[in-house]
Coordinates of C-alpha atoms and ligand atoms in Angstrom, one line a residue:
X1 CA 0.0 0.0 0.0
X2 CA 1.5 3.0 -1.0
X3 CA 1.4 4.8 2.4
X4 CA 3.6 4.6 5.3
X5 CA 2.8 2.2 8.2
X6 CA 4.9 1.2 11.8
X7 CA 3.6 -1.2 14.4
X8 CA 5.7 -2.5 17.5
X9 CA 9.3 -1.1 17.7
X10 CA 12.1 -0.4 15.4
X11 CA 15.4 1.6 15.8
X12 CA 15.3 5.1 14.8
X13 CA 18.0 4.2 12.3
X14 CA 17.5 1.2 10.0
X15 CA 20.6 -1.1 9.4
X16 CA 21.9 -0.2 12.9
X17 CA 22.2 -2.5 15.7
X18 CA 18.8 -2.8 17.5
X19 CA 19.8 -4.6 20.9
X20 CA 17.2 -7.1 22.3
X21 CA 16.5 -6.7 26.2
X22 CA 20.3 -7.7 27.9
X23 CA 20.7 -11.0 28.0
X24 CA 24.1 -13.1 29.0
X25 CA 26.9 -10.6 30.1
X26 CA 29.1 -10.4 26.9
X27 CA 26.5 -12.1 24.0
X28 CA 25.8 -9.6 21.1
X29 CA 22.4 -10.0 21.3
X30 CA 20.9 -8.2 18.1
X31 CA 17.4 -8.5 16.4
X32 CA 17.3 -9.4 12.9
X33 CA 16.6 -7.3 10.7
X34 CA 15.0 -8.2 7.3
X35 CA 14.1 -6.0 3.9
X36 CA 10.6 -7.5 2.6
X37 CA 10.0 -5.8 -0.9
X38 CA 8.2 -7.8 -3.4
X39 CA 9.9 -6.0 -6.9
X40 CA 13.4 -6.5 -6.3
X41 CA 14.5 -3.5 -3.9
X42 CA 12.6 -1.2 -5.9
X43 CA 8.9 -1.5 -5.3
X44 CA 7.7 -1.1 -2.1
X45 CA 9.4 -2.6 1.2
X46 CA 8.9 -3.1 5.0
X47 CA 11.9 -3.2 7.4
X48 CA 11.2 -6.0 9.6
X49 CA 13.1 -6.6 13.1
X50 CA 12.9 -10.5 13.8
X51 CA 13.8 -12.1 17.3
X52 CA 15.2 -14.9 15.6
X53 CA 16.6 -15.4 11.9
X54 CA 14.0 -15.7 9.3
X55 CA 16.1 -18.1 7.3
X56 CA 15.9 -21.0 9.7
X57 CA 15.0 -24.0 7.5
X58 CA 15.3 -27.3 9.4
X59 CA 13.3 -29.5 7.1
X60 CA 12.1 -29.5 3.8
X61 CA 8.9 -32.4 3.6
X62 CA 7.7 -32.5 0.1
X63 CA 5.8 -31.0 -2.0
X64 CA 2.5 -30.9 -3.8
X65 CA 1.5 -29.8 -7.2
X66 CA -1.3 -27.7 -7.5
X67 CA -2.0 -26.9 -11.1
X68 CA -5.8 -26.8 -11.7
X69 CA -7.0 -29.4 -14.2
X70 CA -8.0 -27.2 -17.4
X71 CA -11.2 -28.3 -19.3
X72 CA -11.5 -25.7 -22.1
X73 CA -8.4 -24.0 -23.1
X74 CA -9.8 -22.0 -25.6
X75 CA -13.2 -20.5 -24.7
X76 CA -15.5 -18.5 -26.8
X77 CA -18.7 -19.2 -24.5
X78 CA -20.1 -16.9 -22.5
X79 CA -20.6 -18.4 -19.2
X80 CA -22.8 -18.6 -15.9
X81 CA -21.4 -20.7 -12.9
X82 CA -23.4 -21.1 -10.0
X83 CA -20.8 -20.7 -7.0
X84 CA -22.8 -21.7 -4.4
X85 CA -23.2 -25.1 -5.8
X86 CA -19.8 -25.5 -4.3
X87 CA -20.5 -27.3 -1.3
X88 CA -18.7 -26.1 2.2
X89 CA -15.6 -28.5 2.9
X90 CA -14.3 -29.8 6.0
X91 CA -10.9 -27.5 5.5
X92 CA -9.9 -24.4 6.2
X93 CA -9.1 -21.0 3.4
X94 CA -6.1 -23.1 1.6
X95 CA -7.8 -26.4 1.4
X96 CA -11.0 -25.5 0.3
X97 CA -9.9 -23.0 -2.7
X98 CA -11.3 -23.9 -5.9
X99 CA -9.6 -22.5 -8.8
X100 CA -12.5 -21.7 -11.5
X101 CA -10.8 -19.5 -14.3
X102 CA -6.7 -18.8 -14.7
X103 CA -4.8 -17.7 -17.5
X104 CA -0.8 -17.1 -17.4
X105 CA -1.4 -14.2 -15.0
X106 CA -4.1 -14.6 -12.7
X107 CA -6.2 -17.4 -11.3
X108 CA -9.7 -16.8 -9.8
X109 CA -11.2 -19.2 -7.8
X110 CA -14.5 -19.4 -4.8
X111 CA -13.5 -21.4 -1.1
X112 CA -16.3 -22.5 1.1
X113 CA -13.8 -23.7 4.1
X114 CA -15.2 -24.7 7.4
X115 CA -12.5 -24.2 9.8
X116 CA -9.9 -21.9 10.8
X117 CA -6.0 -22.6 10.2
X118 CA -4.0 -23.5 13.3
X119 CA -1.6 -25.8 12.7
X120 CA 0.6 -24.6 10.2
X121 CA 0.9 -21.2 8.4
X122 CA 0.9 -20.2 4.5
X123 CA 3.0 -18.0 2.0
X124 CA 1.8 -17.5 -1.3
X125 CA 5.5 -16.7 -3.3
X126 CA 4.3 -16.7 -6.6
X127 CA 1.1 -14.2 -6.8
X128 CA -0.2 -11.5 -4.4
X129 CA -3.5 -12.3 -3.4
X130 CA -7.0 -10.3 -3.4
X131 CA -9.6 -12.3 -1.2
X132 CA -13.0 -11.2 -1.0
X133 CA -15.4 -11.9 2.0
X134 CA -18.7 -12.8 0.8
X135 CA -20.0 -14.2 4.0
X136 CA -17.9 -15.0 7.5
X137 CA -15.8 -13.4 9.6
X138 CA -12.7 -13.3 11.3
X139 CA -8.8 -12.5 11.3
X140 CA -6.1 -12.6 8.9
X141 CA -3.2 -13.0 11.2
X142 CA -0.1 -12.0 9.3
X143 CA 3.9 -11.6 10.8
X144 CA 2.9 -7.8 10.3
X145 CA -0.2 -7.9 12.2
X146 CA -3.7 -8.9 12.5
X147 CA -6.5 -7.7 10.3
X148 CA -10.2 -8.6 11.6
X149 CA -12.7 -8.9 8.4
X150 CA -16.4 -9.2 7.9
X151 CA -18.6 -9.2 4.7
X152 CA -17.8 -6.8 2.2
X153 CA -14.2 -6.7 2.8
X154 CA -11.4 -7.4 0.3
X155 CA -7.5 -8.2 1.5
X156 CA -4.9 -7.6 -0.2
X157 CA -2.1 -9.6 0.5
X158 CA 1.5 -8.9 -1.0
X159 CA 3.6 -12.1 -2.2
X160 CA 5.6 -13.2 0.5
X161 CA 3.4 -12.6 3.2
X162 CA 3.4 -15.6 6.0
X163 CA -0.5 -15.7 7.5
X164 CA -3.5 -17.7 8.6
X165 CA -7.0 -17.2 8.5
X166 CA -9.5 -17.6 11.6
X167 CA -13.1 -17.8 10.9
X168 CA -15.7 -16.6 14.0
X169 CA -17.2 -19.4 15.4
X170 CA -20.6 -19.9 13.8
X171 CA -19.8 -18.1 10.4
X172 CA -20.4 -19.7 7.7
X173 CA -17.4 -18.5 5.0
X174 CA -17.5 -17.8 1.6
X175 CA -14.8 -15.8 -0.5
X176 CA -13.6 -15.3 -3.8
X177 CA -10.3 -15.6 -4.6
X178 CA -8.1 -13.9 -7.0
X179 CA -4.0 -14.9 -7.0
X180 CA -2.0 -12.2 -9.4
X181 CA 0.9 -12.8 -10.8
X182 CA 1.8 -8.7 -11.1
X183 CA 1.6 -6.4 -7.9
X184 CA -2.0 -5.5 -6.9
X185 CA -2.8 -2.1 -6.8
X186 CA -5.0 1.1 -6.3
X187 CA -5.8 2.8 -9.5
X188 CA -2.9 5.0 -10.2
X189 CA -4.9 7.5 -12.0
X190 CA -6.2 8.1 -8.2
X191 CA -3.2 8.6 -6.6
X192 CA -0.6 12.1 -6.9
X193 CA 3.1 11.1 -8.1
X194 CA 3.8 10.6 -4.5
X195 CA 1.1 8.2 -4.1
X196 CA -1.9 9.8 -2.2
X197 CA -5.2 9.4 -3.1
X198 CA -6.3 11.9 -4.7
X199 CA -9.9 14.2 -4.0
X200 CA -11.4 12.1 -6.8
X201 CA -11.2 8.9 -6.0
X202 CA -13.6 6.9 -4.7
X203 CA -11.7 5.6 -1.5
X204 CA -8.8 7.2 0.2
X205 CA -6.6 6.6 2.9
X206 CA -8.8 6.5 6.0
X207 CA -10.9 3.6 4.3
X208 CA -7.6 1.5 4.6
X209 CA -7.9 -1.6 6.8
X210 CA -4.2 -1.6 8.1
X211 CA -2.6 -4.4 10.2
X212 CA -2.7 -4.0 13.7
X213 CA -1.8 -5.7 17.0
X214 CA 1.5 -7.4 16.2
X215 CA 1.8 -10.8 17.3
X216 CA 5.6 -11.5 18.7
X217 CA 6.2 -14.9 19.4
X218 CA 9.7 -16.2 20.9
X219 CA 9.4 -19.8 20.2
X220 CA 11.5 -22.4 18.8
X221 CA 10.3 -25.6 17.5
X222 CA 8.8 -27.2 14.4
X223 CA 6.7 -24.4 12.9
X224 CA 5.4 -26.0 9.3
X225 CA 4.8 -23.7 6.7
X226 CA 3.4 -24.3 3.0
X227 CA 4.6 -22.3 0.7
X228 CA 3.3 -21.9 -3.0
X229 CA 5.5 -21.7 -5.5
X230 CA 5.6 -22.2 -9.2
X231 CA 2.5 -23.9 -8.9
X232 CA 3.5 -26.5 -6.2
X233 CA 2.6 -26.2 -2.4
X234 CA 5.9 -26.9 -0.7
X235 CA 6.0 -27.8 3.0
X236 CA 8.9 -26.7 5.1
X237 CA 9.5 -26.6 8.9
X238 CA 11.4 -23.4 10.3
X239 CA 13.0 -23.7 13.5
X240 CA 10.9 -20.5 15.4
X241 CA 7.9 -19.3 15.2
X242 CA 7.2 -17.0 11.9
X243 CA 5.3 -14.6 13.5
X244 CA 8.0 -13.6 16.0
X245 CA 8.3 -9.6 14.7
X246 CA 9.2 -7.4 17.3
X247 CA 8.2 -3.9 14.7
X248 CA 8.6 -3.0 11.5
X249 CA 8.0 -0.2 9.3
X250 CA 7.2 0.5 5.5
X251 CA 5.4 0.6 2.9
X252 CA 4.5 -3.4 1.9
X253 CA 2.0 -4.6 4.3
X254 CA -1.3 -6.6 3.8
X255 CA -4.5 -4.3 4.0
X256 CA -8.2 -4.6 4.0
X257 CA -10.8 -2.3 2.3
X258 CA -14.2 -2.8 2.4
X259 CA -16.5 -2.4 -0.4
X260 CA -19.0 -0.6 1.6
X261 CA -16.8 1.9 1.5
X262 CA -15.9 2.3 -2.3
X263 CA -18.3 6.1 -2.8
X264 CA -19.4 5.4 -6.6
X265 CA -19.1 8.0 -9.0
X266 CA -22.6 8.9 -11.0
X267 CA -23.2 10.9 -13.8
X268 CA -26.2 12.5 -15.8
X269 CA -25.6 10.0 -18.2
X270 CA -24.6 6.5 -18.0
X271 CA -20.9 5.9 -17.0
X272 CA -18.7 4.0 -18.0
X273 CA -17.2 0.9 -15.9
X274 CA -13.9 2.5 -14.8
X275 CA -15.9 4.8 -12.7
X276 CA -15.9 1.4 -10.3
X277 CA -12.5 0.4 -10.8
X278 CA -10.8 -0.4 -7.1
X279 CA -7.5 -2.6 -8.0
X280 CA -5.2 -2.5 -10.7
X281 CA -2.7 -4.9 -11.9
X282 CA -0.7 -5.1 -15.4
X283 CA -2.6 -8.1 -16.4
X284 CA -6.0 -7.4 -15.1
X285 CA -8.5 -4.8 -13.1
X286 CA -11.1 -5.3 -10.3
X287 CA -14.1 -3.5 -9.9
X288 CA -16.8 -2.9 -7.2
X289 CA -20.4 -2.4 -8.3
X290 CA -22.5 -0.9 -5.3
X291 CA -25.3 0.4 -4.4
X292 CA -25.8 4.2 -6.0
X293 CA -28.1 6.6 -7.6
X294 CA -28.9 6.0 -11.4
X295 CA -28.0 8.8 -14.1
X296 CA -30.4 11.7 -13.6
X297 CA -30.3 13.2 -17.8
X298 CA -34.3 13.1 -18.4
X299 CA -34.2 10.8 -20.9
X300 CA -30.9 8.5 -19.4
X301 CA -31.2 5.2 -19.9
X302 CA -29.5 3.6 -16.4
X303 CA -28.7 -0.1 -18.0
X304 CA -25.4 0.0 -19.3
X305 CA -25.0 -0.3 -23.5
X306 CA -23.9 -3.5 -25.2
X307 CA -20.4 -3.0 -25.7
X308 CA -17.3 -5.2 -27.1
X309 CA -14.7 -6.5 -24.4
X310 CA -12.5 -7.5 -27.8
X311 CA -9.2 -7.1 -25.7
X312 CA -10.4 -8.5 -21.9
X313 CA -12.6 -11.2 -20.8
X314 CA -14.9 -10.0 -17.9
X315 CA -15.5 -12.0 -15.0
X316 CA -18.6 -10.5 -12.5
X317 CA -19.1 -12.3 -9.4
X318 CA -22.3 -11.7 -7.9
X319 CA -22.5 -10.1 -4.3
X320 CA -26.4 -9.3 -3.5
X321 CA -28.9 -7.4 -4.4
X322 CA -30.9 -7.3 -7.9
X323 CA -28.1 -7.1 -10.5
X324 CA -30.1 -4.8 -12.7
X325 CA -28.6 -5.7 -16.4
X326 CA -28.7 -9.5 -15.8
X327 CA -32.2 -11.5 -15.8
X328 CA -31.9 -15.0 -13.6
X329 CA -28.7 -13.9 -11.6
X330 CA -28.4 -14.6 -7.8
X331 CA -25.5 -14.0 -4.9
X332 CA -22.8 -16.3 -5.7
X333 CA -23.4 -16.4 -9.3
X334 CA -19.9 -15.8 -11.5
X335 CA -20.4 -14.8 -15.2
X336 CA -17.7 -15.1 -17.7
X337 CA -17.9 -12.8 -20.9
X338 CA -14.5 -13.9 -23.0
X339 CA -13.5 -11.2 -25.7
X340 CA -14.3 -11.6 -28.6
X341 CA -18.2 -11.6 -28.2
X342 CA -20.2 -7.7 -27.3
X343 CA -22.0 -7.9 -24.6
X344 CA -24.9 -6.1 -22.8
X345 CA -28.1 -6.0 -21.2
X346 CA -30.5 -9.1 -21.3
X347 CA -33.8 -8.9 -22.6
X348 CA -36.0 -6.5 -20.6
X349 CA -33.4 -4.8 -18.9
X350 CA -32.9 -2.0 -20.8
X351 CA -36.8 -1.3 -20.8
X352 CA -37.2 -1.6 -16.7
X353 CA -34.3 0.6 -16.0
X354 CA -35.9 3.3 -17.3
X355 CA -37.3 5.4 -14.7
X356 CA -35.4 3.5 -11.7
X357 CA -33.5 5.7 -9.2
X358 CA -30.9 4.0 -7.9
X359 CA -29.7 0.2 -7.7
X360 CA -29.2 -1.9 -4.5
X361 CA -26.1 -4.3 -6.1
X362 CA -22.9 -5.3 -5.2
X363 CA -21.0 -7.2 -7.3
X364 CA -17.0 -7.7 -8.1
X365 CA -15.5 -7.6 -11.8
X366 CA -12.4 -8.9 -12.3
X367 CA -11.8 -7.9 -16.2
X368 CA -8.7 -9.6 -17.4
X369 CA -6.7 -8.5 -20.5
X370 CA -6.0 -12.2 -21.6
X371 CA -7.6 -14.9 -22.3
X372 CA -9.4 -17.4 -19.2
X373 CA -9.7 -20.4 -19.5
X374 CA -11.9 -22.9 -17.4
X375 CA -10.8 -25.8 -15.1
X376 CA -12.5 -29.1 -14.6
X377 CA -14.1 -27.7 -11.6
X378 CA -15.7 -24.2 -13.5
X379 CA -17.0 -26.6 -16.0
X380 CA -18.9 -28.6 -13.3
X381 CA -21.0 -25.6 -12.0
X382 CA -21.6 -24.0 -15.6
X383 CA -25.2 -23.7 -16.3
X384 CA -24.6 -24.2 -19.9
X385 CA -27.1 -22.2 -21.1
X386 CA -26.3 -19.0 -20.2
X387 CA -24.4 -18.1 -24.0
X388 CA -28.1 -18.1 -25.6
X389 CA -30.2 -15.8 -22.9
X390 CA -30.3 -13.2 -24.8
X391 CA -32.0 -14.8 -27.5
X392 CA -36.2 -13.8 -26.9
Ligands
FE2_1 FE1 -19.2 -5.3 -19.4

């Protein structure tokens, strides 16, 4: 997040000796510091001060590969999967993911897990992840801090990032999942060249989630922790505790951001769908439909126009509400629409916005500028018939 954060304590110098309370007369008895940037030592970076080293390996177990089974590589079908025909699991966030849609730069999958993570932790070193909460609540616990969520909430989590997820007792969890490949972002055309949001976007700093009460544990044993990489979940035991951070401060940190908070932007006429954009990436955007007044020109028509995705495939994933261009669409619902096909309103839509105020929805788009394509497990909750509903 391109704003500066601290939590716990750091040195007021970095890459000076930071002394840990005295311990045995004579020991040099340092912290350990660590740079955590995700683009080389250019992007952004945290300074993190560790009780013990963070390179502690003792065992390496063996790994698993996790590449989704594809079932259509090359898709030209518009598509309607029904997410909540994805039963809950007995697992917890990692387990439970299934991936739906991927191409070389993202994957987008739905998780229905049933328990919380305890006995092992989770680093995602390939992509950064976007989770959104759809229903549950809880923490994401994080070496940089804790971050409690609740419907409506998206988290951004940079590569890298060790964490777990707890679920309240009695919740029942849903998210969407999207892993990127290429940083995740806030639109840069909302931020000033020193990267503050600027008076015309539709979120700005205080909206930001940030990580809070840091967790410092001084514990050695086996700690497992699975990291993704390349595909493959590989599961390696470190010597101390990960979360064992004594401060830090920086810029890369995991955040939350709820999407009861994104303040759409409305026009007399109707507006196009950057006006929703929330994330940015090089490979793809995300966008939060939500409730808001329709255009107010006397003669607007509030449905959105047909219009030709020829260089993205748009993905909507369907929060609540009535989603007003759509016939037949309910929560949990994803729709596909590849490029290379226009689309638009169904049948009626057009006709029954007119005259409407405002619109109750929330939905996410992830519009990706390649090519998805769908795995064994998206094929299985396709309606199939969705390509011909606009036919009358
Ligand atoms: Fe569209």
């Amino acid at each position: 997040m391109p704003f500066y954060h601290t939590l716990g304590q750091i040195p007021p110098k970095r890459h000076t000796q930071f002394e840990k309370p005295p311990g045995p007369a004579g020991a040099v008895n340092l912290y350990y510091e660590q740079l955590f940037g995700t683009i080389g030592f250019e992007g952004m970076s945290s300074l993190l001060y560790h009780v013990h080293r963070p390179t502690m390996v003792k065992a390496v177990l063996g790994s698993v590969d996790t590449t989704p089974v594809l079932a259509v590589e090359k898709n030209i079908l518009s598509r309607k999967l029904i997410g909540f025909n994805l039963e809950p699991v007995q697992a917890d966030f990692l387990e439970s993911r299934v991936p739906l849609l991927l191409n070389k730069d993202v994957l987008i999958g739905l998780a229905a897990p049933t328990r919380s993570t305890t006995d092992y932790f989770y680093k995602n070193a390939d992509a950064d992840e976007l989770l959104f909460i759809h229903r549950g609540s809880g923490k994401l616990r994080t070496l940089l801090g804790t971050i409690p969520f609740e419907y409506g909430d998206y988290l951004v989590i940079p590569r890298g990032m060790i964490y777990q997820i707890e679920f309240d007792a009695g919740t029942q969890p849903r998210l969407l999942y999207v892993e990127s490949h290429s940083p995740i972002y806030t639109p840069k055309r909302y931020r000033n060249q020193f990267g503050q949001l600027l008076e015309h976007s539709p979120f700005c700093e205080r909206d930001i989630k940030r990580p809070q009460n840091l967790e410092t544990h001084d514990e050695a044993g086996d700690f497992l922790i699975k990291i993704k990489k390349q595909g493959a979940l590989h599961s390696l035991v470190y010597a101390t505790h990960p979360f064992d951070v004594v401060g830090w401060d920086g810029y890369n940190f995991p955040y939350g951001f709820s999407i009861f908070n994104f303040e759409p932007i409305t026009g007399r006429v109707h507006q196009p769908p950057p006006v929703h954009q929330t994330f940015q990436t090089d490979a793809f955007v995300v966008c939060s439909f939500c409730p808001r007044l329709y255009d107010y020109h006397p003669k607007a028509i509030p449905a959105p126009y047909n219009h030709s995705n020829i260089d993205s495939d748009e993905v909507i994933y369907y929060v609540d509400g009535d989603f007003m261009s759509r016939n037949d669409i309910a929560p949990g619902h994803i729709t596909l629409h590849p490029g290379g096909i226009p689309h638009g309103p169904h049948p009626g839509a057009m006709e029954r916005s007119i005259g409407k105020k405002e619109t109750q929805e929330y939905a996410v788009m992830v519009d990706t500028f390649r090519p998805l394509m769908l795995t064994e497990a998206g094929l299985q909750i396709d309606d199939g018939k969705y390509y011909k509903s606009w036919i009358e």
